[in-house]
Amino acid sequence: MNNKNKTLRIIPRSEHTLSRSNISPNALKVLNRLLQAGYSSNLVGGCVRDLLIGHQPKDFDIATDAHPEEIRALFKNSRLIGRRFRIVHVTFGREIIEVVTFRGAGTGNGQDRELRGGMLVRDNVYGTMEEDVWRRDFTVNALYYNIADQSVIDFMDGMQDLRNGVLRLIGNPEKRYREDPARMLRVIRFSAKLGFSIDAATAEPLANLGRLLHEIAPARLFEEVMKLFLSGHAERVFELLEHYQLFEQLFPYSRFPADSLARRFFVKAMRNTDERIAQGKPVTPAFLIAVSLWKPVKQRAEDRIRQGQKETIAYREAASEILRDQAAIIRQPRRFSAVAREIWMLQLRFPRRRGKRALRLLQHPRFRAAYDFLMLRVQSGETSLQEIGEWWTRIQNLDENQQEKMAISASRRSSGKSSRSGRRNKKGRQKPLNENPCPE
Ligand code: ATP
Ligand code: MG
């Protein structure tokens, strides 16, 4: 559906539920200063949407007719950021209020707005609120809260979509996805997070346009993908990405067939992430990278082992290859991929429990993350790891003396009968630790 024939609705303060008392005091300061200086001053986007449905906004965005330099002049604590899309950040300690000048419909002097192959690579043409609304993504993200009279301004029937829980792109959906393919991920994130349905015309192009995700700069795609998986609704996000055939575009090396061990592992990890976020516990992108690329790393390492390579080297090389190939699509900063690699490498050390080795592993800075990863593998059905998982669960809850005893008794056991972990073949080469076939 197109939104051309929409009528402007101004909903007075008495007829909506957005209360000033729920707005961050810093955002109110910025809104009031802009207003006093004679500019149009409005909250816009996700914060208006969230406040209207009783959620706590993640951040506060302000839209105004003041130009970036004018905004800069009003706030000492502000700076201009972005070239593709110039905006002003006003900072108050750790809180950043984003102030954006209304985008216009014109083309400017030819340099201010640039479309490259249908993709909007720069948009710095300024205009009015009526024009600005067309540049926003979804109708529910295009509501303005005007601080002057506390009314909500609705050009696109966003209030109705908000009431019905519908995500609808403004304008022609295919064109809007082509302009900025990240909108395909935004629709998934909002649908999962808000529990909203996706309007049929907005959903329809998704499956065909998935490959456009590769047009997004890999560094930006990393940010977008992390927002998806750290939204607190990662399990639902995964279902939706798969449903619209977008997951395979993002992670072409990670195929998780129905009913496979690999799939159970990934879904469990997503559920676990959601639970941690709900409990206010930290979640690191490194863990998400480790989880999403484990299957291809393991598979490739096992191929190398079959060709006679030593296990540690096989895993190290496989990890490098997969991380490199995946980074061409989603560029994970090195500090995260390094930790993902450590989590994988530590998986190889868990079965080796003899004496000092085990005690050293307990002290490893990544022990906890690697242990959580191991337990996910156990819980998703890698039965050969059951006993190993239980052993590590027990030992970490003991005091140092008891830990030493437990590690020594593991030594005795393994020096008596040849243990799985320390077994060597005739050439002195270590056997693969996990003789399970790759989860498939
Ligand atoms: P969140 O809850 O994640 O903050 P949000 O809707 O506020 O959601 P932001 O990324 O903070 O998202 O952007 C603020 C607003 O800017 C959006 O609501 C939307 O109106 C507009 N916007 C952001 N990104 C885009 C985009 N890629 N295309 C069009 N409009 C966008
Ligand atoms: Mg926001």
Short mmCIF file of N, CA, C and O in Angstrom, two decimals, residues 1-3 6 133-142 156 161 166-180 182-184 186-187 197-206 209:
data_model
loop_
_atom_site.label_atom_id
_atom_site.label_comp_id
_atom_site.label_asym_id
_atom_site.label_seq_id
_atom_site.Cartn_x
_atom_site.Cartn_y
_atom_site.Cartn_z
N MET A 1 0.85 -1.21 0.00
CA MET A 1 0.00 0.00 0.00
C MET A 1 0.87 1.24 0.00
O MET A 1 1.90 1.30 0.64
N ASN A 2 0.45 2.21 -0.74
CA ASN A 2 1.18 3.45 -0.79
C ASN A 2 0.60 4.43 0.23
O ASN A 2 -0.53 4.30 0.63
N ASN A 3 1.37 5.40 0.62
CA ASN A 3 0.88 6.29 1.66
C ASN A 3 0.56 7.68 1.10
O ASN A 3 0.50 8.65 1.83
N LYS A 6 -2.53 10.14 2.46
CA LYS A 6 -2.70 10.24 3.90
C LYS A 6 -3.09 11.67 4.28
O LYS A 6 -2.70 12.61 3.64
N VAL A 133 9.12 13.66 6.75
CA VAL A 133 8.39 12.44 7.09
C VAL A 133 8.58 11.35 6.02
O VAL A 133 8.63 10.16 6.32
N TRP A 134 8.75 11.77 4.77
CA TRP A 134 8.92 10.80 3.67
C TRP A 134 10.26 10.08 3.71
O TRP A 134 10.43 9.05 3.07
N ARG A 135 11.18 10.63 4.44
CA ARG A 135 12.51 10.02 4.49
C ARG A 135 12.64 9.03 5.65
O ARG A 135 13.64 8.34 5.77
N ARG A 136 11.62 8.99 6.48
CA ARG A 136 11.65 8.05 7.62
C ARG A 136 11.26 6.66 7.14
O ARG A 136 10.68 6.51 6.07
N ASP A 137 11.59 5.64 7.91
CA ASP A 137 11.36 4.29 7.41
C ASP A 137 9.91 3.81 7.59
O ASP A 137 9.18 3.64 6.61
N PHE A 138 9.47 3.59 8.82
CA PHE A 138 8.13 3.01 9.04
C PHE A 138 7.15 4.06 9.56
O PHE A 138 7.57 5.02 10.22
N THR A 139 5.89 3.84 9.28
CA THR A 139 4.89 4.83 9.72
C THR A 139 4.94 5.02 11.24
O THR A 139 4.80 6.14 11.72
N VAL A 140 5.19 3.93 11.98
CA VAL A 140 5.22 4.06 13.45
C VAL A 140 6.49 4.77 13.94
O VAL A 140 6.58 5.14 15.10
N ASN A 141 7.45 4.93 13.04
CA ASN A 141 8.69 5.66 13.39
C ASN A 141 8.62 7.09 12.89
O ASN A 141 9.63 7.80 12.94
N ALA A 142 7.49 7.49 12.38
CA ALA A 142 7.39 8.79 11.73
C ALA A 142 6.40 9.70 12.45
O ALA A 142 5.74 10.54 11.85
N MET A 156 1.19 9.96 8.49
CA MET A 156 1.19 8.70 7.73
C MET A 156 0.29 7.63 8.35
O MET A 156 0.50 6.44 8.10
N ASP A 161 -1.37 2.41 12.82
CA ASP A 161 -0.49 1.24 12.72
C ASP A 161 0.08 0.87 14.08
O ASP A 161 0.26 -0.32 14.38
N VAL A 166 1.39 -2.81 13.53
CA VAL A 166 1.80 -3.12 12.16
C VAL A 166 3.01 -2.28 11.75
O VAL A 166 3.05 -1.08 12.00
N LEU A 167 3.97 -2.94 11.13
CA LEU A 167 5.11 -2.22 10.55
C LEU A 167 4.86 -2.04 9.07
O LEU A 167 4.67 -3.02 8.34
N ARG A 168 4.85 -0.79 8.63
CA ARG A 168 4.56 -0.48 7.23
C ARG A 168 5.57 0.55 6.75
O ARG A 168 5.70 1.61 7.35
N LEU A 169 6.29 0.19 5.71
CA LEU A 169 7.24 1.16 5.17
C LEU A 169 6.51 2.33 4.53
O LEU A 169 5.44 2.14 3.94
N ILE A 170 7.08 3.50 4.64
CA ILE A 170 6.52 4.67 3.98
C ILE A 170 6.98 4.64 2.52
O ILE A 170 8.15 4.38 2.24
N GLY A 171 6.05 4.87 1.59
CA GLY A 171 6.41 4.90 0.17
C GLY A 171 6.48 3.51 -0.42
O GLY A 171 5.93 2.55 0.11
N ASN A 172 7.20 3.40 -1.53
CA ASN A 172 7.28 2.13 -2.25
C ASN A 172 8.31 1.21 -1.56
O ASN A 172 9.50 1.53 -1.53
N PRO A 173 7.84 0.07 -1.01
CA PRO A 173 8.77 -0.74 -0.19
C PRO A 173 10.05 -1.13 -0.92
O PRO A 173 11.14 -0.97 -0.38
N GLU A 174 9.92 -1.63 -2.15
CA GLU A 174 11.14 -2.09 -2.83
C GLU A 174 12.14 -0.94 -2.99
O GLU A 174 13.34 -1.09 -2.74
N LYS A 175 11.60 0.23 -3.37
CA LYS A 175 12.48 1.39 -3.55
C LYS A 175 13.16 1.77 -2.23
O LYS A 175 14.36 2.06 -2.19
N ARG A 176 12.39 1.70 -1.16
CA ARG A 176 12.96 2.08 0.14
C ARG A 176 14.03 1.08 0.61
O ARG A 176 15.00 1.46 1.25
N TYR A 177 13.84 -0.22 0.30
CA TYR A 177 14.87 -1.19 0.66
C TYR A 177 16.12 -0.98 -0.20
O TYR A 177 17.24 -1.12 0.26
N ARG A 178 15.90 -0.64 -1.47
CA ARG A 178 17.06 -0.42 -2.34
C ARG A 178 17.85 0.80 -1.90
O ARG A 178 19.07 0.81 -1.96
N GLU A 179 17.12 1.85 -1.46
CA GLU A 179 17.80 3.06 -0.98
C GLU A 179 18.71 2.75 0.19
O GLU A 179 19.81 3.27 0.31
N ASP A 180 18.22 1.89 1.07
CA ASP A 180 19.01 1.53 2.26
C ASP A 180 18.63 0.12 2.69
O ASP A 180 17.65 -0.10 3.40
N ALA A 182 19.67 -1.73 4.86
CA ALA A 182 19.63 -1.98 6.30
C ALA A 182 18.20 -1.94 6.82
O ALA A 182 17.90 -2.47 7.90
N ARG A 183 17.30 -1.34 6.05
CA ARG A 183 15.89 -1.31 6.47
C ARG A 183 15.30 -2.71 6.54
O ARG A 183 14.35 -2.95 7.28
N MET A 184 15.88 -3.64 5.77
CA MET A 184 15.40 -5.03 5.82
C MET A 184 15.67 -5.63 7.20
O MET A 184 14.92 -6.45 7.70
N ARG A 186 16.11 -3.68 9.92
CA ARG A 186 15.34 -2.90 10.89
C ARG A 186 13.92 -3.45 11.04
O ARG A 186 13.39 -3.52 12.13
N VAL A 187 13.32 -3.85 9.92
CA VAL A 187 11.94 -4.35 10.02
C VAL A 187 11.91 -5.63 10.85
O VAL A 187 11.00 -5.85 11.66
N SER A 197 3.35 -7.13 13.58
CA SER A 197 3.35 -7.87 12.33
C SER A 197 3.92 -6.97 11.23
O SER A 197 4.02 -5.76 11.40
N ILE A 198 4.30 -7.59 10.13
CA ILE A 198 4.85 -6.82 9.00
C ILE A 198 3.78 -6.78 7.92
O ILE A 198 3.31 -7.82 7.47
N ASP A 199 3.39 -5.58 7.54
CA ASP A 199 2.38 -5.41 6.50
C ASP A 199 2.79 -6.19 5.24
O ASP A 199 3.98 -6.24 4.90
N ALA A 200 1.81 -6.78 4.55
CA ALA A 200 2.11 -7.67 3.42
C ALA A 200 3.00 -7.01 2.36
O ALA A 200 3.98 -7.61 1.90
N ALA A 201 2.69 -5.76 2.00
CA ALA A 201 3.47 -5.11 0.95
C ALA A 201 4.90 -4.81 1.41
O ALA A 201 5.84 -4.77 0.61
N THR A 202 5.05 -4.62 2.72
CA THR A 202 6.38 -4.34 3.28
C THR A 202 7.20 -5.63 3.37
O THR A 202 8.41 -5.63 3.19
N ALA A 203 6.51 -6.75 3.60
CA ALA A 203 7.20 -8.04 3.73
C ALA A 203 7.53 -8.63 2.36
O ALA A 203 8.56 -9.30 2.20
N GLU A 204 6.69 -8.34 1.39
CA GLU A 204 6.76 -9.04 0.10
C GLU A 204 8.15 -9.01 -0.57
O GLU A 204 8.65 -10.05 -1.00
N PRO A 205 8.82 -7.84 -0.65
CA PRO A 205 10.11 -7.84 -1.37
C PRO A 205 11.27 -8.49 -0.62
O PRO A 205 12.31 -8.74 -1.21
N LEU A 206 11.09 -8.78 0.68
CA LEU A 206 12.24 -9.19 1.49
C LEU A 206 13.00 -10.40 0.93
O LEU A 206 14.22 -10.36 0.79
N LEU A 209 15.13 -9.56 -2.14
CA LEU A 209 16.15 -8.51 -2.08
C LEU A 209 17.27 -8.81 -1.11
O LEU A 209 18.16 -7.99 -0.91
#
